[in-house]
Tab-separated table of C-alpha atoms and ligand atoms in Angstrom:
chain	number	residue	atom	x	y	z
A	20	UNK	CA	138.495	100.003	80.643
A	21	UNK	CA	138.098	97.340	82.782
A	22	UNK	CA	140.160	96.113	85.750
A	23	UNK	CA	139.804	93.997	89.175
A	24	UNK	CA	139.217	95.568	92.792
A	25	UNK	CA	140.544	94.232	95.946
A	26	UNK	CA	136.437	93.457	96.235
A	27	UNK	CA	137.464	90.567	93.773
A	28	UNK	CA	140.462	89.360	95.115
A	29	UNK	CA	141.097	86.367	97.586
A	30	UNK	CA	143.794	87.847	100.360
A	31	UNK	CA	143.402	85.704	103.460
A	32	UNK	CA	147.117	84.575	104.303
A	33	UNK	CA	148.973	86.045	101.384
A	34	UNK	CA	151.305	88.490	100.451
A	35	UNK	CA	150.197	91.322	98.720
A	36	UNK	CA	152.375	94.014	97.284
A	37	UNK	CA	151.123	96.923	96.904
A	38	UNK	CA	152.510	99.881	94.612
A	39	UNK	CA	151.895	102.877	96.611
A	40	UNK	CA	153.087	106.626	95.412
A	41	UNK	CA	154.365	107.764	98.799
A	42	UNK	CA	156.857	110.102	96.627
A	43	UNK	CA	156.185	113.245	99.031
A	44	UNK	CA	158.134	116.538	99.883
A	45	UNK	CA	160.737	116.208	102.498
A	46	UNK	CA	163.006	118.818	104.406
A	47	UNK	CA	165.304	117.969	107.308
A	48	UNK	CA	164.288	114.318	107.285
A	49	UNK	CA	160.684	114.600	108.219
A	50	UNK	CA	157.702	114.102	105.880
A	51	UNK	CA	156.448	118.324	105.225
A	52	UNK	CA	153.231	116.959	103.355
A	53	UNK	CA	151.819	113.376	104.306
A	54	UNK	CA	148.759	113.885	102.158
A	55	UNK	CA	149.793	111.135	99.447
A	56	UNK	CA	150.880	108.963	102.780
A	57	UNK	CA	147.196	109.683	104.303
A	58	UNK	CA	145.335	108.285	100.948
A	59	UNK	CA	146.785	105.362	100.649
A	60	UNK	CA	145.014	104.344	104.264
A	61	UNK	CA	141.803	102.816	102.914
A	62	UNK	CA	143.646	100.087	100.668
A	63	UNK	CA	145.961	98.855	103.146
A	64	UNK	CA	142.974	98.246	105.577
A	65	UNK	CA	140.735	96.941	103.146
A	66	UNK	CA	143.972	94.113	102.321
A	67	UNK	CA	143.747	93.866	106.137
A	68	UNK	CA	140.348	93.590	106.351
A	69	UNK	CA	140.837	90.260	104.028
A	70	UNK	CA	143.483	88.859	106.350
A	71	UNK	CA	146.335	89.808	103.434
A	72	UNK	CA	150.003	90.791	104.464
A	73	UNK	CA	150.599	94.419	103.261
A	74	UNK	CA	154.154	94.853	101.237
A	75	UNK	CA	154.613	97.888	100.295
A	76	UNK	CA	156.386	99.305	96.973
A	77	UNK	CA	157.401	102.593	96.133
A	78	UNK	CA	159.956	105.101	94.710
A	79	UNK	CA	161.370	108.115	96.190
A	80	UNK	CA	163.012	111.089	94.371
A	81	UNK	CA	165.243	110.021	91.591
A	82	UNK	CA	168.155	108.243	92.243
A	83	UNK	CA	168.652	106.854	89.037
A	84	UNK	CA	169.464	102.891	89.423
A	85	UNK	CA	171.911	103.772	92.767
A	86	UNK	CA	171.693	103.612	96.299
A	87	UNK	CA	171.380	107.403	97.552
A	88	UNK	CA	171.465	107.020	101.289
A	89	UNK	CA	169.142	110.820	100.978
A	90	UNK	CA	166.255	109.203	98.969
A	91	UNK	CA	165.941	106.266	101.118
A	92	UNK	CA	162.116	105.845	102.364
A	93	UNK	CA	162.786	105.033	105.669
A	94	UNK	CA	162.130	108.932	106.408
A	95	UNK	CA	158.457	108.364	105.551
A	96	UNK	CA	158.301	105.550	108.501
A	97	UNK	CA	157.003	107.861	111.092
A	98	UNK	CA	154.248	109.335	108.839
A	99	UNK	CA	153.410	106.142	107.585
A	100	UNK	CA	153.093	104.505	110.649
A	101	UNK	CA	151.185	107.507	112.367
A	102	UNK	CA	148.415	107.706	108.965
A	103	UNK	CA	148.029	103.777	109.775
A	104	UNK	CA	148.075	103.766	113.410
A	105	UNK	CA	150.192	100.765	113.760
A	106	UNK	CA	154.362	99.372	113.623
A	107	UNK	CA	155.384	99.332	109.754
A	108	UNK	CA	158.321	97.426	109.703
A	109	UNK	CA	161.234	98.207	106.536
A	110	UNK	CA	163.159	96.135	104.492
A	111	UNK	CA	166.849	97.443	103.370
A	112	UNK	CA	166.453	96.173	99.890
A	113	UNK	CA	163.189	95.667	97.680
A	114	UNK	CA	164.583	92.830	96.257
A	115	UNK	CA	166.720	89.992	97.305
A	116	UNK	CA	167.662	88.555	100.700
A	117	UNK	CA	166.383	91.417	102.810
A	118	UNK	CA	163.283	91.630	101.199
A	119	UNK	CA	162.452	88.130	101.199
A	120	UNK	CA	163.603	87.689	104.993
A	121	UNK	CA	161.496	90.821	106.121
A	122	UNK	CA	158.088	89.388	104.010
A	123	UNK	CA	158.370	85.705	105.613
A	124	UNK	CA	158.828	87.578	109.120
A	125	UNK	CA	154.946	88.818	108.424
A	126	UNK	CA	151.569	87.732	109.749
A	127	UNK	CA	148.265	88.766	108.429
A	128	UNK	CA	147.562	92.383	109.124
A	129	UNK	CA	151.520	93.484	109.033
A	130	UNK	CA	152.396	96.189	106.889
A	131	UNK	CA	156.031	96.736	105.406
A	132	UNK	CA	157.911	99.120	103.852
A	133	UNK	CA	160.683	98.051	100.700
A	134	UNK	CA	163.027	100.321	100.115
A	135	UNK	CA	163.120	102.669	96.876
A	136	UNK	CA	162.758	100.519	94.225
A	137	UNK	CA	164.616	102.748	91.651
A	138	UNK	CA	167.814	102.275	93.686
A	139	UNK	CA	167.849	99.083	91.033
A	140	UNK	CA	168.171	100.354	87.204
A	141	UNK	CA	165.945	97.545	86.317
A	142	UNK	CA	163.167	99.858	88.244
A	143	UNK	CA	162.684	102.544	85.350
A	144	UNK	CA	164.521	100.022	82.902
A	145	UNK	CA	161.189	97.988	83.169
A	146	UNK	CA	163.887	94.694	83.434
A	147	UNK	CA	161.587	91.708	83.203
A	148	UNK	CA	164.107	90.062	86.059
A	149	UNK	CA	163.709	93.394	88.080
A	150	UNK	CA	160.011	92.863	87.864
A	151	UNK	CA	160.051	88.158	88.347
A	152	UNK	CA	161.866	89.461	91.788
A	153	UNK	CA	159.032	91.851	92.957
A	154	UNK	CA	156.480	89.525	91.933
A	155	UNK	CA	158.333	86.707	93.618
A	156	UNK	CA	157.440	88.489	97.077
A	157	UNK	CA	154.167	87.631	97.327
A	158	UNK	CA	150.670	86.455	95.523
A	159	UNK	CA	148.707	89.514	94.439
A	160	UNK	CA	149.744	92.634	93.093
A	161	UNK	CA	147.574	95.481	93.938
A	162	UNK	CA	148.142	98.769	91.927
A	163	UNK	CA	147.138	102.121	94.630
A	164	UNK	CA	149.800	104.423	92.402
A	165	UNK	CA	147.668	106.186	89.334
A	166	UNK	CA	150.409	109.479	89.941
A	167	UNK	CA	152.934	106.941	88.943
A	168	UNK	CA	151.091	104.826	86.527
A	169	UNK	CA	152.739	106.783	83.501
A	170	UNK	CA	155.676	105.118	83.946
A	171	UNK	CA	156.529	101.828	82.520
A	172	UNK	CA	158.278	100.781	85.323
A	173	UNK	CA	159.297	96.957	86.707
A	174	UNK	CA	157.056	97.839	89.914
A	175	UNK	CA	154.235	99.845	88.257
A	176	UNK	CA	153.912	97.727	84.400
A	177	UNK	CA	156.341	95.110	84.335
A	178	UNK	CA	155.047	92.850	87.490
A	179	UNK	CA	151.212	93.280	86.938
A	180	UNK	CA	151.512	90.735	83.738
A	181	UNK	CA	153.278	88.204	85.932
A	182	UNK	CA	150.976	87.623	89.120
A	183	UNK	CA	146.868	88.526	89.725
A	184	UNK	CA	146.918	91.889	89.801
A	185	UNK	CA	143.954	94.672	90.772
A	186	UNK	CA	143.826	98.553	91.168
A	187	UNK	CA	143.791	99.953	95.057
A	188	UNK	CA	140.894	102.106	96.560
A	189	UNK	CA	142.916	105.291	95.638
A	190	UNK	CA	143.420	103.826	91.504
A	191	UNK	CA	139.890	103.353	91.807
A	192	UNK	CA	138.929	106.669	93.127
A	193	UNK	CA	141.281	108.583	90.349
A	194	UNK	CA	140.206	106.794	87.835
A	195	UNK	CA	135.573	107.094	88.245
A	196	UNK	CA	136.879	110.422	88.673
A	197	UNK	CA	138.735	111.078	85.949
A	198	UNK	CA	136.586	109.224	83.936
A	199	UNK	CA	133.301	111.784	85.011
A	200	UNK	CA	135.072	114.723	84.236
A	201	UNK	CA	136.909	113.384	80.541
A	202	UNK	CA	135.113	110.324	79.488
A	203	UNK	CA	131.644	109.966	79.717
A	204	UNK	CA	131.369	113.651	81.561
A	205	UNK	CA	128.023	115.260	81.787
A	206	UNK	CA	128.071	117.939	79.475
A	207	UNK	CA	129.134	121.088	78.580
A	208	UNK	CA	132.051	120.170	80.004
A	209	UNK	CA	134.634	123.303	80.854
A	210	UNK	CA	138.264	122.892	81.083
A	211	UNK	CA	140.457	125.715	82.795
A	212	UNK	CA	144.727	125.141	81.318
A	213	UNK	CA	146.435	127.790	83.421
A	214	UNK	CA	150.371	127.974	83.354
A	215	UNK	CA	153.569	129.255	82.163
A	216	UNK	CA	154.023	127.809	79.004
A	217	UNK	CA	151.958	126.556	75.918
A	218	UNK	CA	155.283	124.243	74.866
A	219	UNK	CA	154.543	122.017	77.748
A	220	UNK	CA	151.029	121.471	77.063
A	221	UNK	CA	150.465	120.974	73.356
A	222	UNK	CA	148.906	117.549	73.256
A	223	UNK	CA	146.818	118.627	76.333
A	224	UNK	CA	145.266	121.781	74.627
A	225	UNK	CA	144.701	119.222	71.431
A	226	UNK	CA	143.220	116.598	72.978
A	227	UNK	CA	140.871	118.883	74.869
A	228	UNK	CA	139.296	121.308	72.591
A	229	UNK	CA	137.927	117.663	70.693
A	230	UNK	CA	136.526	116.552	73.765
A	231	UNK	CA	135.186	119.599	75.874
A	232	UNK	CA	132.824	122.613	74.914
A	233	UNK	CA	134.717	125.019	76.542
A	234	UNK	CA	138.608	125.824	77.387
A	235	UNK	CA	139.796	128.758	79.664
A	236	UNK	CA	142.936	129.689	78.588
A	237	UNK	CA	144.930	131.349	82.124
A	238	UNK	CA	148.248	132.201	83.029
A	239	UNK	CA	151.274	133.036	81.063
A	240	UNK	CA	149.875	130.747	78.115
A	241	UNK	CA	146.966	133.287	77.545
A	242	UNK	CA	149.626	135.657	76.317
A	243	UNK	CA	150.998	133.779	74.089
A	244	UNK	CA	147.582	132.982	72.618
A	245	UNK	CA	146.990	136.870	72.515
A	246	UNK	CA	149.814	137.659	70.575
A	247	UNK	CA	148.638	134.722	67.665
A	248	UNK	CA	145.401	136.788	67.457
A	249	UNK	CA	147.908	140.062	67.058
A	250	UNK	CA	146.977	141.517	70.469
A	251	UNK	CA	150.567	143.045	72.014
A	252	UNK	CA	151.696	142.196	75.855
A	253	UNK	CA	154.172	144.372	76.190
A	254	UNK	CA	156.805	142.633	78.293
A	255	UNK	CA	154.780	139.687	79.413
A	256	UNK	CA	156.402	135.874	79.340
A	257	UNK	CA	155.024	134.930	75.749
A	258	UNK	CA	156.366	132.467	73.696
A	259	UNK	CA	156.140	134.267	70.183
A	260	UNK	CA	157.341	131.311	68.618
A	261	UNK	CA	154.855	129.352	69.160
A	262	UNK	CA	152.114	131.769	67.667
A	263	UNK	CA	151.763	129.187	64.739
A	264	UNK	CA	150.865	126.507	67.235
A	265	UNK	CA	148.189	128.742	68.863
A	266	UNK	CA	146.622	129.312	65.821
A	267	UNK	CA	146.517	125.873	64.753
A	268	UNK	CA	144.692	124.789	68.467
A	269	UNK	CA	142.588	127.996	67.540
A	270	UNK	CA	141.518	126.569	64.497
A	271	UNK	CA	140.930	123.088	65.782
A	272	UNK	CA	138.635	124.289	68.363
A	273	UNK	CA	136.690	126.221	65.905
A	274	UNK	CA	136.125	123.351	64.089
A	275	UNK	CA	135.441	120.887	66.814
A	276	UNK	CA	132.702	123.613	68.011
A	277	UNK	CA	134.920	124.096	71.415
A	278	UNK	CA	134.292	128.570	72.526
A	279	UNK	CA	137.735	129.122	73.711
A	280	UNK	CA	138.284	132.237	76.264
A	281	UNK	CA	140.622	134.095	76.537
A	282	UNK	CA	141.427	137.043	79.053
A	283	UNK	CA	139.499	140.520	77.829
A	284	UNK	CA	141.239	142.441	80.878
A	285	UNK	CA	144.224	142.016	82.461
A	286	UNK	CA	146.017	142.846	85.744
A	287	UNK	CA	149.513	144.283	84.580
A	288	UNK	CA	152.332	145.509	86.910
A	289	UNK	CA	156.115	146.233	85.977
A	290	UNK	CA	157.815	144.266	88.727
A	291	UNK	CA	157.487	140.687	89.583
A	292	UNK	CA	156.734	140.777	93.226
A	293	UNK	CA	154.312	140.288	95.825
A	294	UNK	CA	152.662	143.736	96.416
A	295	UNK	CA	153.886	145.409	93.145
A	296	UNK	CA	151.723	148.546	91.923
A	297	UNK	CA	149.281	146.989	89.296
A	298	UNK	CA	146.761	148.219	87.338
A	299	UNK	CA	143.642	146.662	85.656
A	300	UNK	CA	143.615	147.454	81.410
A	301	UNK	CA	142.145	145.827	78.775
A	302	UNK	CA	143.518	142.852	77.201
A	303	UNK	CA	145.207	144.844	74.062
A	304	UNK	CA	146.276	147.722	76.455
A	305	UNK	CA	149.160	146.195	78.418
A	306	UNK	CA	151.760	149.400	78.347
A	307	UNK	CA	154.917	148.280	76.583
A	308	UNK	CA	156.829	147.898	79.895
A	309	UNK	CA	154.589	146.183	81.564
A	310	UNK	CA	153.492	142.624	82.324
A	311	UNK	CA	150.477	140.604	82.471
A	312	UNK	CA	150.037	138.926	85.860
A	313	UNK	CA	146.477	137.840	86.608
A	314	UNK	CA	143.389	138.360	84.739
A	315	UNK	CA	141.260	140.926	85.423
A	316	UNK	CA	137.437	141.070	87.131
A	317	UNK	CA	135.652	141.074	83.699
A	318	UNK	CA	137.436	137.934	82.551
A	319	UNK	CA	136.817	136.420	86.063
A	320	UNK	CA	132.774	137.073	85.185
A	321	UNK	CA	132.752	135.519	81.939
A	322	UNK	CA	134.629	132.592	83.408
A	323	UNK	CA	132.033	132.455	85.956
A	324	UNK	CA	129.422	132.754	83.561
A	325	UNK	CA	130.800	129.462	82.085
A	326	UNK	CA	131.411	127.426	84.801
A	327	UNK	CA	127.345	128.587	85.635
A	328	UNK	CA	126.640	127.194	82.243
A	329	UNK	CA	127.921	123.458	82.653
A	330	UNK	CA	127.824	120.521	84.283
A	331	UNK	CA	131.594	119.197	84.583
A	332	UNK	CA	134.377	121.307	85.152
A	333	UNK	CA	138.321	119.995	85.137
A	334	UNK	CA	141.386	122.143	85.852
A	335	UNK	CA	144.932	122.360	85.367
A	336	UNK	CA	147.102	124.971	85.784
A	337	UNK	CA	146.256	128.987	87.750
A	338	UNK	CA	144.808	131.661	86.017
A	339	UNK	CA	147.592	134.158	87.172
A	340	UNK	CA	150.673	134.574	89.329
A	341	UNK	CA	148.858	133.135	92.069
A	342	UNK	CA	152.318	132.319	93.827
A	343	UNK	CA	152.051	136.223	94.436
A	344	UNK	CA	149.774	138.898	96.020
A	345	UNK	CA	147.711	140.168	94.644
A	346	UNK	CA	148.258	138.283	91.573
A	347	UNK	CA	146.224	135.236	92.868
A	348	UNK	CA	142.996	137.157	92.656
A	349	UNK	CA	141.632	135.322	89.444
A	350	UNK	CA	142.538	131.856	90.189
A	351	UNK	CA	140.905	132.824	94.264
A	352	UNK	CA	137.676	133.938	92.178
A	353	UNK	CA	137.043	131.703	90.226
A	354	UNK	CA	138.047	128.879	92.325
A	355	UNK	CA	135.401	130.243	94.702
A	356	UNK	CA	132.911	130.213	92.160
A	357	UNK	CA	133.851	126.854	91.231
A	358	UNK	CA	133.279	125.344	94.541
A	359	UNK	CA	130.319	127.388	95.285
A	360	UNK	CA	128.644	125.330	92.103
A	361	UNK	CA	129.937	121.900	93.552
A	362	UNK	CA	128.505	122.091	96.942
A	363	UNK	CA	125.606	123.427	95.332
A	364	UNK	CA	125.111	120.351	93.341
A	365	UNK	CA	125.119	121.932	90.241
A	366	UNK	CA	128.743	121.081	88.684
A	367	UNK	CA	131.414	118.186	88.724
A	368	UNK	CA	134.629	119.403	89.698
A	369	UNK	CA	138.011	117.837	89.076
A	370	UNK	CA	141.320	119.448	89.204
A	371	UNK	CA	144.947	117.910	89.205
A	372	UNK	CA	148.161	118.614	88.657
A	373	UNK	CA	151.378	120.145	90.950
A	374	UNK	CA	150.893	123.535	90.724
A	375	UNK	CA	146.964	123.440	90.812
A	376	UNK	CA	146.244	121.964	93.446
A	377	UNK	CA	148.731	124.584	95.530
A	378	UNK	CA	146.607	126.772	94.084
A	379	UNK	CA	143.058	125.615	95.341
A	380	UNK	CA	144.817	124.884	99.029
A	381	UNK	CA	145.808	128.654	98.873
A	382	UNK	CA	142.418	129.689	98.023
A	383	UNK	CA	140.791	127.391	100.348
A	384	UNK	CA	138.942	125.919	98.450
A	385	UNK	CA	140.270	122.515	97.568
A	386	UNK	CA	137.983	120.484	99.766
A	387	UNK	CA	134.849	121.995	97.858
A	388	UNK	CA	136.063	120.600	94.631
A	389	UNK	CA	134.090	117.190	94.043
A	390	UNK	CA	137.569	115.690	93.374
A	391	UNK	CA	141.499	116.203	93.603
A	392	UNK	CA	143.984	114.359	92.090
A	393	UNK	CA	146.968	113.771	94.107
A	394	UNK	CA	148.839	112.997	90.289
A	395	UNK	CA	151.338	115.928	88.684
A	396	UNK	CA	152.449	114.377	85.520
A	397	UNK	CA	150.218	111.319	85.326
A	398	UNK	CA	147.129	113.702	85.211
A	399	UNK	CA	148.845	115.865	82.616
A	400	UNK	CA	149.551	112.625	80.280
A	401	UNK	CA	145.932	111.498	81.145
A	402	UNK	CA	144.483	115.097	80.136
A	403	UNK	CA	146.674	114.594	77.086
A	404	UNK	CA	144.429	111.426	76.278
A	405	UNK	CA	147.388	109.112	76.398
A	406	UNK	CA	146.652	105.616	77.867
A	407	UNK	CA	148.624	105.194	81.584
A	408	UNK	CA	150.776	102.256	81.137
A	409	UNK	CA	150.423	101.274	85.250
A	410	UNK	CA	146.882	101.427	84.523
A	411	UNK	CA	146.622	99.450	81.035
A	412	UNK	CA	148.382	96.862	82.488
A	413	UNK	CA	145.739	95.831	84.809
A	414	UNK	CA	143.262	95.850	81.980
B	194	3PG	C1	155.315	112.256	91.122
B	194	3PG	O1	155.757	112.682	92.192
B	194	3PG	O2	154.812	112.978	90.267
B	194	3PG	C2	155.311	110.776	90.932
B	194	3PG	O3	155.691	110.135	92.082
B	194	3PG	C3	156.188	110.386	89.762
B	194	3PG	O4	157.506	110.740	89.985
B	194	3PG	P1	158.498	110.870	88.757
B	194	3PG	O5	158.068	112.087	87.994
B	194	3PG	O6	159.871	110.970	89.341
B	194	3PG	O7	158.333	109.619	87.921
B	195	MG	MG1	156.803	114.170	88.601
């Protein structure tokens, strides 16, 4: 792996466009979570700082190759220009007349905005045309975008092969960190997989029991690793189809000298709600009526007992139904636990990931952790060991 910074790059009086993932939550047309917006801040100053012009490209939503008036990202204007503290001017098309008009309107230190670049089917289509029009915008290409860089897009693949091209402060960041927790980590090396369903992360659970020494196994997934081994859930989500599957990732982690852990206790309750009346039973004891939502304080120790035990530590995915209380009591734990060992010194902590990262804001903890990935699906491939295309292409 080996890729330029904007520390190597000559800016002074050009153009640089920068692929930015400013994809964040909206609701009546004003930015509800600016934290992708906010990261992005170090790049753009450091292109500054070298006297570049700042272009910036990004999608929004999914619009598919059309013009949706909804997923335009003129809404993120106002958060964009408060993170920078200055006038970020927009552009009604990211290619074309209006794009080239607004970029020759710039002088060094200007920032602007192009609109969605997937309103143009040659965005996701990778067109080599779509991606000869970005690139004809400016002189260096600067990649700040690792939650988009699994797409082979024109804007994140396609236009790094056709100008000098470089990763951003926040590529940079993602990637030293994802490479201390999954590449050359210092070992043992834990990994927590919380969530729903073991379907959706097959390749993740393979991949990591070949690379790490232990895997927590949370969430609804847990059951359905339970019920391989012939332990019953009662009416827990399970997917009993994929037992086979468990007890193939099983059997590659025995061999690959990975301790997998499982949930010996478990908080069960017969209503899906915040509140519900729960009680605390042993794994195997989950009354036939009931279902699993958290794990229970003796699983919470062992994992504890883990994380003590090593040196690196990267999560995806909550232990329980954190979403409800008191269901969120395992993933608070040992979230607390983990954090406790970071600011102690003692472990390297990386989670990512959608629904994880809601989950270490809610317990409070996320700022503890010695890194957060602002990446949903692009950590997930990366977990998976698949090579990023928006990052190979800078290689
Ligand atoms: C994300 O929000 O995860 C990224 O911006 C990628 O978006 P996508 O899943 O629509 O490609
Ligand atoms: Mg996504």
């Amino acid at each position: 792996m080996s890729w330029k910074t904007i520390d190597d790059m000559d800016f002074n009086g050009k153009v640089a466009l920068v692929r930015v993932d400013i994809n964040v939550p909206v609701e009546a047309g004003r930015v509800t979570d600016a934290t992708r917006i906010e990261k992005i801040v170090p790049t753009v100053k450091a292109i500054q700082e070298k006297g570049g012009k700042v272009v910036l490209l990004a999608h929004f939503g999914r619009p598919k190759g059309q013009v949706v008036p909804e997923m335009s990202l003129r809404v993120t204007l106002p958060a964009l220009e408060a993170a920078l503290g200055q006038k970020v001017s927009f552009a009604e098309d990211c290619i074309g007349g209006p794009a080239k008009k607004a970029v020759a309107a710039m002088a060094p230190g200007d920032v602007l905005l192009l609109e969605n670049t997937r309103f143009h089917a040659g965005e996701e289509k990778n067109d080599p045309a779509m991606a000869a029009s970005l690139a004809a915008l400016g002189q260096v290409y600067v990649n700040d975008a690792f939650s988009a860089a699994h797409r082979a897009h024109a804007s994140t693949e396609g236009i790094a092969h056709l100008m000098a091209s470089c990763a951003g402060r926040l590529m940079e960041a993602e990637l030293k960190a994802l490479d201390a927790a999954l590449g050359d980590p210092m070992r043992p090396v834990v990994a927590v997989v919380g969530g729903a369903k073991v379907s959706t992360k097959l390749d993740l659970l393979g991949n990591l029991v070949e690379k790490v020494n232990h895997l927590v196994i949370g969430g609804g997934m847990a059951n359905t690793f339970l019920v391989a081994q012939g332990i019953e859930v009662g009416a827990s989500l399970a997917e009993r189809d994929m037992a086979d599957t468990a007890r193939a990732i099983l059997a590659k982690a025995e061999e690959a000298n990975c301790a997998i852990h499982l949930p010996t206790d478990v908080v069960v309750a017969r209503e899906f709600k915040a509140g519900a009346a729960n009680q605390t039973v042993a794994a195997g004891a989950c009354p036939a009526d009931a279902m699993i939502l958290d794990a229970g304080p003796a699983t919470v120790t062992a994992i504890a007992d883990v994380f003590t035990a090593c040196r690196t530590l990267i999560w995806n995915g909550p232990l329980g139904a954190f979403e409800i209380e008191p269901f969120d009591a395992a993933t608070n734990a040992a979230a607390a636990k983990a954090a406790e060992l970071t600011k102690a010194g003692h472990l390297t902590s990386v989670a990512g990931g959608g629904d994880t990262v809601a989950a270490l804001n809610k317990a409070g903890v996320a700022g503890d952790f010695s890194y957060i990935s602002t990446a949903g699906g692009a950590f997930l491939e990366w977990m998976e060991g698949k090579t990023l295309p928006g990052v190979a292409a800078l290689g």
